[in-house]
mmCIF file of C-alpha atoms in Angstrom:
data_model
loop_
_atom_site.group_PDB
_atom_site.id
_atom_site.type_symbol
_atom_site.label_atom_id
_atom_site.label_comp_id
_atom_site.label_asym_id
_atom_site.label_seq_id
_atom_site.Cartn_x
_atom_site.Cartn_y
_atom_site.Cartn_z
ATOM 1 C CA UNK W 10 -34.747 9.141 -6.744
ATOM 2 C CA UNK W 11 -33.356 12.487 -7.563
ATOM 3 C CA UNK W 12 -30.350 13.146 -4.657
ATOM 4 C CA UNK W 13 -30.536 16.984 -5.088
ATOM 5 C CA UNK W 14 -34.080 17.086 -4.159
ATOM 6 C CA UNK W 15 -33.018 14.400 -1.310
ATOM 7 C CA UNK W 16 -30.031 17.205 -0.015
ATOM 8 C CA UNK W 17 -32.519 20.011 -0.151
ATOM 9 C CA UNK W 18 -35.295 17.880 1.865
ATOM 10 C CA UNK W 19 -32.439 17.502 4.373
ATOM 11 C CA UNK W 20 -31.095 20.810 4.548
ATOM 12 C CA UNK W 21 -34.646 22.321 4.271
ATOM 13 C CA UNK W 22 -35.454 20.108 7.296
ATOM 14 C CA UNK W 23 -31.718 21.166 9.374
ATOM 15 C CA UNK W 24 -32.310 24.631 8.675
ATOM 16 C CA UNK W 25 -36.259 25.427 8.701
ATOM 17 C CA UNK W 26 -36.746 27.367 6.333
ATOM 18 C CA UNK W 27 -36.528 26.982 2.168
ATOM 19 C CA UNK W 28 -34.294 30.273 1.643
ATOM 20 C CA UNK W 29 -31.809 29.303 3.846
ATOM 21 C CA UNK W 30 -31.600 25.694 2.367
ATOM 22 C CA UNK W 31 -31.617 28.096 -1.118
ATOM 23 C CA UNK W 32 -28.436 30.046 0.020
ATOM 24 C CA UNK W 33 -27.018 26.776 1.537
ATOM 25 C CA UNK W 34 -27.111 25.139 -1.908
ATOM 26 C CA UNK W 35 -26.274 27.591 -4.235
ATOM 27 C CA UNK W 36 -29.637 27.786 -5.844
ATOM 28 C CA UNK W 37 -32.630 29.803 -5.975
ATOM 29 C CA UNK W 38 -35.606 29.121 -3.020
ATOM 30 C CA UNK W 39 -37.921 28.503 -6.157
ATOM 31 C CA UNK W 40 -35.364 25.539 -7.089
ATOM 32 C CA UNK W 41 -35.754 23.612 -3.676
ATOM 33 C CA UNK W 42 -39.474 24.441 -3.235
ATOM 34 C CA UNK W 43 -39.710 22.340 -6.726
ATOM 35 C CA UNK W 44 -37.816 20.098 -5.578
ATOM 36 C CA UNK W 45 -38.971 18.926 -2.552
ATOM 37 C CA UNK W 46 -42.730 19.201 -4.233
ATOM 38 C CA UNK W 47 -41.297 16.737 -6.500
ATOM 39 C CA UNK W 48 -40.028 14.533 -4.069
ATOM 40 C CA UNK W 49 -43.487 14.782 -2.414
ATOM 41 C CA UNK W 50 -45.171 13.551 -5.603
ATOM 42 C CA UNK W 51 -42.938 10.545 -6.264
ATOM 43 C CA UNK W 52 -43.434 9.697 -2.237
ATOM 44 C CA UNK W 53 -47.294 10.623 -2.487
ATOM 45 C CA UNK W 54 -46.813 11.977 1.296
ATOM 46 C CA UNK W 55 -46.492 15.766 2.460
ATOM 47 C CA UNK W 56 -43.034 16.149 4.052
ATOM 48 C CA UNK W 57 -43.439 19.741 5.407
ATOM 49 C CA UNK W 58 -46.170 22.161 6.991
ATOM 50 C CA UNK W 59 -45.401 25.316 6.456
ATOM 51 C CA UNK W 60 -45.312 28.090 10.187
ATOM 52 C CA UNK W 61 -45.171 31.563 10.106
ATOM 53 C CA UNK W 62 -41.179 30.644 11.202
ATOM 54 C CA UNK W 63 -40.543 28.577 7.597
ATOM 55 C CA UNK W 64 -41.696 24.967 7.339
ATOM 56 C CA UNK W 65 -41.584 22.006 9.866
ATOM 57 C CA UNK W 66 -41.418 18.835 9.657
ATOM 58 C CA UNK W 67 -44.712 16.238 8.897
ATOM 59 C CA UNK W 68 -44.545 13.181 10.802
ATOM 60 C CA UNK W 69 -43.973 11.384 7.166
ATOM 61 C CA UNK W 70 -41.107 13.727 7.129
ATOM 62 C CA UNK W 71 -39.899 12.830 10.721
ATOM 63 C CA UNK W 72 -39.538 9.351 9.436
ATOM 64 C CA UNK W 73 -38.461 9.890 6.338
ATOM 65 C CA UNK W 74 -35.866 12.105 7.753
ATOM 66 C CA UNK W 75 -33.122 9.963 8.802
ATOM 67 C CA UNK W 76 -33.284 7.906 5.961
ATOM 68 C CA UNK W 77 -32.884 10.522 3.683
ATOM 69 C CA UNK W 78 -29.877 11.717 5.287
ATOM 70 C CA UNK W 79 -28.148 8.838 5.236
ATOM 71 C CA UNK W 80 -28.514 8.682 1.191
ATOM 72 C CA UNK W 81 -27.072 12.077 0.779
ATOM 73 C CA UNK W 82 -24.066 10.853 3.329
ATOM 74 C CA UNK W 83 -23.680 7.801 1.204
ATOM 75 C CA UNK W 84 -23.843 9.338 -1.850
ATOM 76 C CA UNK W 85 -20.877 12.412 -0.525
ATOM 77 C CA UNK W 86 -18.759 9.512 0.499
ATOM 78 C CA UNK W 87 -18.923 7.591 -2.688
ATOM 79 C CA UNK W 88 -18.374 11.373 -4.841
ATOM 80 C CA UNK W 89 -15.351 11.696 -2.076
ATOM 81 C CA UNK W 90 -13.813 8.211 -2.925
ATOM 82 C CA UNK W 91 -13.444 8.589 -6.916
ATOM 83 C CA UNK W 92 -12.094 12.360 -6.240
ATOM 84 C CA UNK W 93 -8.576 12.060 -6.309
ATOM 85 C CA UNK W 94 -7.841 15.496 -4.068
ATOM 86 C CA UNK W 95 -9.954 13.885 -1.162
ATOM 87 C CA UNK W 96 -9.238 10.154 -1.077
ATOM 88 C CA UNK W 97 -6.696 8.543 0.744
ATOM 89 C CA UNK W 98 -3.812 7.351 -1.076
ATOM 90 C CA UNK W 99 -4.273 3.722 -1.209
ATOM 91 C CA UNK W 100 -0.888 2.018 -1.156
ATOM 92 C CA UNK W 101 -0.411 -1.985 -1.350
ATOM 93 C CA UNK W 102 3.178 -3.536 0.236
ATOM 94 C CA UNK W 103 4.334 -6.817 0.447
ATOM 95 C CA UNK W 104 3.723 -6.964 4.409
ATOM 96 C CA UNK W 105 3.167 -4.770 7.423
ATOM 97 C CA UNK W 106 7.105 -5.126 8.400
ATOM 98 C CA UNK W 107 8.585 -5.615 4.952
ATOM 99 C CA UNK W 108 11.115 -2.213 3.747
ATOM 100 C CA UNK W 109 8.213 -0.620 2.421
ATOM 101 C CA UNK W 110 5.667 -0.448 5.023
ATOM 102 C CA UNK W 111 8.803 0.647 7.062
ATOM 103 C CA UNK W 112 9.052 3.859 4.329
ATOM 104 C CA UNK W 113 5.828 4.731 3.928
ATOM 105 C CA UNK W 114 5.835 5.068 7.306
ATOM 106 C CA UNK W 115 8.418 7.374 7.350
ATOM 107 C CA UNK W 116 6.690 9.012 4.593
ATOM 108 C CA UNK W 117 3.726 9.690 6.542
ATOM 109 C CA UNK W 118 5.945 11.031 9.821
ATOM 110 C CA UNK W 119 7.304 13.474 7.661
ATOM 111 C CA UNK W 120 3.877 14.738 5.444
ATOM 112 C CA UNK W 121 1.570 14.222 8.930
ATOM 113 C CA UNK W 122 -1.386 15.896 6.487
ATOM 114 C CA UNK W 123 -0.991 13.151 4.070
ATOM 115 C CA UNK W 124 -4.131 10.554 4.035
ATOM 116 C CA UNK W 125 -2.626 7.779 3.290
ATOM 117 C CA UNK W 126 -4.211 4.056 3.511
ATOM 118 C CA UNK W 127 -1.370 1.253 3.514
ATOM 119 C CA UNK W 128 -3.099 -2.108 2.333
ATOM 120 C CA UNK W 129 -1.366 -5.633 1.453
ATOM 121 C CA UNK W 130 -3.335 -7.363 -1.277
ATOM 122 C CA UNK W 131 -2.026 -10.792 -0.040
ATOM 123 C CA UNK W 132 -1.198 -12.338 -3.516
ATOM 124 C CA UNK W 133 2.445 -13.778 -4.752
ATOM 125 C CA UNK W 134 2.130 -13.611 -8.089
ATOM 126 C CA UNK W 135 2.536 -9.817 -9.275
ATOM 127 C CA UNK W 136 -0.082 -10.430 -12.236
ATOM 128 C CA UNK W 137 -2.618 -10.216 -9.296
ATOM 129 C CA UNK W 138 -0.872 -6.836 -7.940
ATOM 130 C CA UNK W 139 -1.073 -5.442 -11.538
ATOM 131 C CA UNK W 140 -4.540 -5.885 -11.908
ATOM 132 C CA UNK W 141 -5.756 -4.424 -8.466
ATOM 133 C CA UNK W 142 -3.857 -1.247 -9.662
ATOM 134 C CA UNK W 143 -5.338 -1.645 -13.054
ATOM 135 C CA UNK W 144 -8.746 -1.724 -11.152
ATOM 136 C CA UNK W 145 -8.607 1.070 -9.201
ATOM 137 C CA UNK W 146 -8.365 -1.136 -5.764
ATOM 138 C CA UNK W 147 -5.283 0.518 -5.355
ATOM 139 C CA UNK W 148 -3.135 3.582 -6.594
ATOM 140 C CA UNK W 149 -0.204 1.780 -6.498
ATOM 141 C CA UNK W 150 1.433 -1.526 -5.690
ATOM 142 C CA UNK W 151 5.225 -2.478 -4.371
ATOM 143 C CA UNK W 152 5.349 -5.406 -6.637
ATOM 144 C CA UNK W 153 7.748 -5.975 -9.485
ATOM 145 C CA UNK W 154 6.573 -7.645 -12.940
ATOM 146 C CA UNK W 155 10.087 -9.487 -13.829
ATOM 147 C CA UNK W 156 8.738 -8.831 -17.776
ATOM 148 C CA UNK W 157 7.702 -5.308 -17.992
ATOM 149 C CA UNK W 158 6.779 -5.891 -21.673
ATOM 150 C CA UNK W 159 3.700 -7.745 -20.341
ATOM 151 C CA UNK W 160 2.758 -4.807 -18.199
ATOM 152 C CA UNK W 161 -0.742 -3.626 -19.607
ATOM 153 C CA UNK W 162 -0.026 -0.169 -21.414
ATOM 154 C CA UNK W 163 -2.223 1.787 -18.892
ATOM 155 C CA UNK W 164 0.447 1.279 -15.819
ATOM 156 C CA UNK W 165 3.819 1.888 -15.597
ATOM 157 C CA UNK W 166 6.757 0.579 -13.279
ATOM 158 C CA UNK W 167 9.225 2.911 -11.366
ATOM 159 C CA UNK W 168 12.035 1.730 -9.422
ATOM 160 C CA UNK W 169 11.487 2.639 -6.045
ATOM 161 C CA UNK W 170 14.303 2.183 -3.773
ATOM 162 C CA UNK W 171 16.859 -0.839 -3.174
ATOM 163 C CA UNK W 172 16.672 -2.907 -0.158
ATOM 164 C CA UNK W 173 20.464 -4.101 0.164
ATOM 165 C CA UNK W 174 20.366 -7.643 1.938
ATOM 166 C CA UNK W 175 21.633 -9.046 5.569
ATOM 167 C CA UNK W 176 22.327 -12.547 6.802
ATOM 168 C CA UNK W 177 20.590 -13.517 9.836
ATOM 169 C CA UNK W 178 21.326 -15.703 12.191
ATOM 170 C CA UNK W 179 22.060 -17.202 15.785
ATOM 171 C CA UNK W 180 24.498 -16.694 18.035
ATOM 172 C CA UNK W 181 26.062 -20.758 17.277
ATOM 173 C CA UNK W 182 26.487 -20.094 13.800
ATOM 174 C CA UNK W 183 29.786 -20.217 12.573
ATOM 175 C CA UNK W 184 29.569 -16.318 10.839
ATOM 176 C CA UNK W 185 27.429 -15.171 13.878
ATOM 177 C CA UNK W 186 30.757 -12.906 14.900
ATOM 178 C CA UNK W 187 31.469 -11.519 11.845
ATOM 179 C CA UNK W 188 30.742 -7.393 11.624
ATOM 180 C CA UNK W 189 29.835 -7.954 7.498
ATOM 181 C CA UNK W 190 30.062 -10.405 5.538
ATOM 182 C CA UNK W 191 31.060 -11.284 1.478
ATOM 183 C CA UNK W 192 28.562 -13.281 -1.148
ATOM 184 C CA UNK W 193 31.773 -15.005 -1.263
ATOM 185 C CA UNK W 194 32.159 -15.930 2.446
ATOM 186 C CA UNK W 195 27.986 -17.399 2.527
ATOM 187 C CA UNK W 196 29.075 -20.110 -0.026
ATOM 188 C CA UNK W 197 28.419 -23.918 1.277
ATOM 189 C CA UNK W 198 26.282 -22.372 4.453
ATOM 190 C CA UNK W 199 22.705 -22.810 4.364
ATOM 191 C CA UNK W 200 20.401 -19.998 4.211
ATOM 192 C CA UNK W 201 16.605 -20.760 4.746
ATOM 193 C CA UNK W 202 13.918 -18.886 3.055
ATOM 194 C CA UNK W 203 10.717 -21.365 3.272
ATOM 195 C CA UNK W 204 7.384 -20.703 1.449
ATOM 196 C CA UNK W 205 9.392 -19.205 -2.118
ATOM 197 C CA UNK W 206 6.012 -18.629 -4.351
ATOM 198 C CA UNK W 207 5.778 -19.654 -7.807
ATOM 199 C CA UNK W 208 5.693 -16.968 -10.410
ATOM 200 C CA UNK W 209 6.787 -14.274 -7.387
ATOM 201 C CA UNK W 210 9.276 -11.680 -8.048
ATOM 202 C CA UNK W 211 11.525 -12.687 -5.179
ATOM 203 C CA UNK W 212 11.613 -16.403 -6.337
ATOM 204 C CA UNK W 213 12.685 -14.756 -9.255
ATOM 205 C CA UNK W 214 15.289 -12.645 -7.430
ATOM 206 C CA UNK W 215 16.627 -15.784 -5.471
ATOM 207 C CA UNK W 216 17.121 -18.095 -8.701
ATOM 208 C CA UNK W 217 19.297 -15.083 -10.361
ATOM 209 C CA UNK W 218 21.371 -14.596 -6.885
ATOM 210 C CA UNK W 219 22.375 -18.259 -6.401
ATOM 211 C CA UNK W 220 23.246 -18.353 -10.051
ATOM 212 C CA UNK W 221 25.410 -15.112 -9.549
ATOM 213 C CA UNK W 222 27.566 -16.200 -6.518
ATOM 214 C CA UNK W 223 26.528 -20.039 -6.294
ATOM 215 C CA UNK W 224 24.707 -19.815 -2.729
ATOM 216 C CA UNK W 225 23.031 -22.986 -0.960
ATOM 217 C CA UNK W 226 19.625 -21.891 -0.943
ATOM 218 C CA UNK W 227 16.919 -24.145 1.027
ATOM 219 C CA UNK W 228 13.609 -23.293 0.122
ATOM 220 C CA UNK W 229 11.985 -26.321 1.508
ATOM 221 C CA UNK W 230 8.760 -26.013 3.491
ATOM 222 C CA UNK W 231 6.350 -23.732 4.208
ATOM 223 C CA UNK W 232 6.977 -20.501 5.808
ATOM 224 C CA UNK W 233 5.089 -20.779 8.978
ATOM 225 C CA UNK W 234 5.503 -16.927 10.120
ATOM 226 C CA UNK W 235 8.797 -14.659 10.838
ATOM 227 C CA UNK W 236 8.173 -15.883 14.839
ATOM 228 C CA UNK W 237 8.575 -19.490 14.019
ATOM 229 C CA UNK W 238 11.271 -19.015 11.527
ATOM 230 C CA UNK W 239 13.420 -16.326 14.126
ATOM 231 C CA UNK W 240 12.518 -19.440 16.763
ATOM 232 C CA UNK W 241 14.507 -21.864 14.924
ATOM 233 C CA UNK W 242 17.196 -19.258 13.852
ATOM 234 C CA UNK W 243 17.465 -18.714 17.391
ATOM 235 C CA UNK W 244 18.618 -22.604 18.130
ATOM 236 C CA UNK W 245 20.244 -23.109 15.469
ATOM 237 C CA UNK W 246 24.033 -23.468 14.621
ATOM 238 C CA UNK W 247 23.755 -24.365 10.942
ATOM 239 C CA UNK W 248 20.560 -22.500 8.967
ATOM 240 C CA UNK W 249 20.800 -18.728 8.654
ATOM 241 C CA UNK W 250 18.455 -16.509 6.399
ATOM 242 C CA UNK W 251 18.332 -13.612 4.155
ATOM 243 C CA UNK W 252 16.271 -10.277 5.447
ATOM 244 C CA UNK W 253 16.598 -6.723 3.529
ATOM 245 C CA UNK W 254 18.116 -4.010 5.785
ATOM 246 C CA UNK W 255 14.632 -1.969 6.270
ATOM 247 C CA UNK W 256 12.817 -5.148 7.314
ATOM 248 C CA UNK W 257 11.673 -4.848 10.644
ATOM 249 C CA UNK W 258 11.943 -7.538 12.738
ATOM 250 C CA UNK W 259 11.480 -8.005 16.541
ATOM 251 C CA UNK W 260 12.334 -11.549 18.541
ATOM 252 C CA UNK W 261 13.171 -12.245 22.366
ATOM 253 C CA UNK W 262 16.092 -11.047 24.166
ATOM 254 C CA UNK W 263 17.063 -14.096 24.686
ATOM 255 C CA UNK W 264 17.035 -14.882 21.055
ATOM 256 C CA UNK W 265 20.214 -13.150 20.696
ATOM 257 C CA UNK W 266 19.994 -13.093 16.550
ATOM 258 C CA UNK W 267 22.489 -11.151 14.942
ATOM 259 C CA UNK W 268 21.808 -9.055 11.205
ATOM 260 C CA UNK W 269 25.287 -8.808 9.016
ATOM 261 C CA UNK W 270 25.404 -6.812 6.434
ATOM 262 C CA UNK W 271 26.330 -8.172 2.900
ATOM 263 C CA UNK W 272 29.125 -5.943 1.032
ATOM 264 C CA UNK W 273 31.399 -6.202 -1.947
ATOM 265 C CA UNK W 274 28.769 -6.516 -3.564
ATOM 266 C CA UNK W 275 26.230 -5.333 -1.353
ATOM 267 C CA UNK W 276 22.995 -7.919 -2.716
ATOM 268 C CA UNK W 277 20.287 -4.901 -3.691
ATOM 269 C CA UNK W 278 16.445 -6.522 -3.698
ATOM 270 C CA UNK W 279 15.355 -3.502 -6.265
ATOM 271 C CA UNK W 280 11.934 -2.847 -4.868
ATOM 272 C CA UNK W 281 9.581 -1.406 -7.703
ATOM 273 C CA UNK W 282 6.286 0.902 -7.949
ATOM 274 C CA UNK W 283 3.609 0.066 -10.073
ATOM 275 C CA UNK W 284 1.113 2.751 -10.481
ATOM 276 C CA UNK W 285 -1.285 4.462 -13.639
ATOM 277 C CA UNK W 286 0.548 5.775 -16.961
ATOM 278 C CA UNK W 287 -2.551 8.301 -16.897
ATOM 279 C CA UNK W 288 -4.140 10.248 -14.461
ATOM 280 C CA UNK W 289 -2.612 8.684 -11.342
ATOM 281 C CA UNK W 290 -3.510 9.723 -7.737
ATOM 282 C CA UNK W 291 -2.077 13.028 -6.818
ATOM 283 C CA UNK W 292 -0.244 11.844 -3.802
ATOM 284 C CA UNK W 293 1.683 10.029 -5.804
ATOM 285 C CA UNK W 294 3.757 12.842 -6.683
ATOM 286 C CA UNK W 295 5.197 13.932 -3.167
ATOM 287 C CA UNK W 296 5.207 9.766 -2.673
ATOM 288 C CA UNK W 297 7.714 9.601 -6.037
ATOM 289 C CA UNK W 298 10.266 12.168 -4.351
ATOM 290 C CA UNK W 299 10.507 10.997 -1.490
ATOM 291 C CA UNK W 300 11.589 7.930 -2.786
ATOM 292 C CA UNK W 301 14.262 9.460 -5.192
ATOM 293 C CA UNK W 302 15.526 10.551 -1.713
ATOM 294 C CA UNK W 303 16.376 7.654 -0.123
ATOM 295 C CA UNK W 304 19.637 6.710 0.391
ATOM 296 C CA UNK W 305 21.308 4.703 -1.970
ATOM 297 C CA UNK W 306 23.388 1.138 -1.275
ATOM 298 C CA UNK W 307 27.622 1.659 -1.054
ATOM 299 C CA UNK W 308 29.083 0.841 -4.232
ATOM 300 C CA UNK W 309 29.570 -2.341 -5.514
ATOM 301 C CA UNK W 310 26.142 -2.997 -5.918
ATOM 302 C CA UNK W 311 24.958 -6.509 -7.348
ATOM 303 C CA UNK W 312 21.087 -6.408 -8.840
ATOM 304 C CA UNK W 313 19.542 -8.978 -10.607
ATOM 305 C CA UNK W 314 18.495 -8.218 -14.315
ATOM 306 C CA UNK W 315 15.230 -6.653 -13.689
ATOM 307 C CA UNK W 316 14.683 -3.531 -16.582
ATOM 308 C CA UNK W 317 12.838 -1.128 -14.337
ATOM 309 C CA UNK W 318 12.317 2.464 -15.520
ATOM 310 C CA UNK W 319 14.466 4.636 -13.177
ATOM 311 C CA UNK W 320 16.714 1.344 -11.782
ATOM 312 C CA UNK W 321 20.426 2.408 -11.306
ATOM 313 C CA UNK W 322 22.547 0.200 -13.863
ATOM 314 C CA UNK W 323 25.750 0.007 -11.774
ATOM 315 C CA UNK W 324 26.733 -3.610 -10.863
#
């Protein structure tokens, strides 16, 4: 069914007369009167009378009415979601709290006319990320492929910002007092981080940091949610954890969990943007600089071996 003739049924029908619906569209009254005699034929029902005011409405065309309307609606909406200048910037991130919910957010407080739709795909192994952006389910993904050479040639992979690491922990454990804290000074203390994926970038991350400074890492179990794991942080005067510094995180008062910041090195999680090579959305731009704008970790910086387009190489 021909959606032109279905728009100038419904604008025909909103407005009352044919020459208005004409100047409305853009075309010539002859155009919609063909048209909608058209759409008559293929329906084999009249659709209008015609008054000395314009044309009104048959009762076929009372009925048919709202159903044509809501095809022309449809079909707008589906035009508006493959235009890049009207659809919302579809963003995925690792989770609602993670560092880069916490910036788009920021983003978006600072570009309030920005339409912006923040998404996590739920999947651990990047591959899965990739090919959502690949797609078109998203514009862009905060995922890192550990391998850019297997990156499909269409996308690209920016580095994004860093996300320099804190230990956290309860008030009993025995580096609960300290104001910061070495990779040095972590050594022979465990650190908890249940649930470590398969093929993930941050199990990735995690083998190359325990190599680096030979942590105790206990990845044992699954990770039950950030309230169960903060729970037994809470009561604990041995386990501690690892959480990036724009992480949000809320627990009890009574909690009492402390976040100590890592330094010399500061441990950088290099979060990454993967987004099209070609013809990427145009929010993407203002997206980009912002991120170049974020603030950068205090030197010495330790980064695990990830070649990112854009990553800074001091170590």
């Amino acid at each position: 069914m021909d959606t032109e003739a279905l728009r100038s049924f419904v604008r025909a029908a909103e407005l009352g007369q044919l020459g208005h619906a004409a100047i409305d569209l853009g075309v010539t009254q002859q155009a919609v009167s063909k048209r909608i005699a058209a759409l008559e034929r293929e329906l084999g029902v009249r659709l209008f009378s015609r008054t000395a005011r314009g044309v009104e409405l048959t009762p076929d065309g009372q009925a048919f009415l709202p159903h044509a309307r809501g095809i022309v609606a449809g079909v707008e909406r589906a035009v508006a979601a493959v235009r890049p200048g009207s659809r919302a910037l579809r963003i995925d991130v690792l989770g609602l709290r993670s560092a880069q919910a916490v910036v788009l957010h920021d983003y978006w407080r600072s570009h309030p006319g920005i339409n912006l739709d923040v998404v996590t795909l739920r999947v651990d192994d990047p591959r899965a990320a990739v090919a959502a952006v690949e797609a078109g389910d998203v514009d862009a993904s905060f995922r890192t492929v550990t391998e850019p050479g297997t990156l499909p040639r269409e996308l690209r992979m920016i580095h994004a910002f860093d996300s320099p690491l804190e230990l956290l922990a309860g008030p009993r454990h025995p580096l609960a007092g300290a104001r910061e804290l070495t990779p040095k000074q972590l050594r022979g203390h465990r650190i908890w981080v249940p649930g470590i994926a398969p093929r993930s970038e941050w199990a990735d991350f995690y083998d190359q940091l325990t190599t680096a400074f030979d942590l105790r890492l206990d990845a044992a179990g699954p990770h039950f949610g950030d309230e169960v794991l903060l729970d037994v942080l809470a009561g604990s005067a041995d386990v501690a954890t690892l959480v990036g510094s724009r992480d949000r995180y809320i627990w009890p008062a009574g909690h009492d969990l402390r976040r100590i910041p890592i330094v010399n090195p500061a441990i950088a999680y290099p979060l990454s943007l993967i987004l099209p090579r070609t013809n990427p959305h145009p929010g993407l731009r203002g997206l980009v600089a912002h991120l170049e704008t974020l603030p950068k970790p205090a030197a010495p910086v330790w980064r695990p071996s990830w070649p990112v387009e854009g990553t800074p190489h001091a170590r």
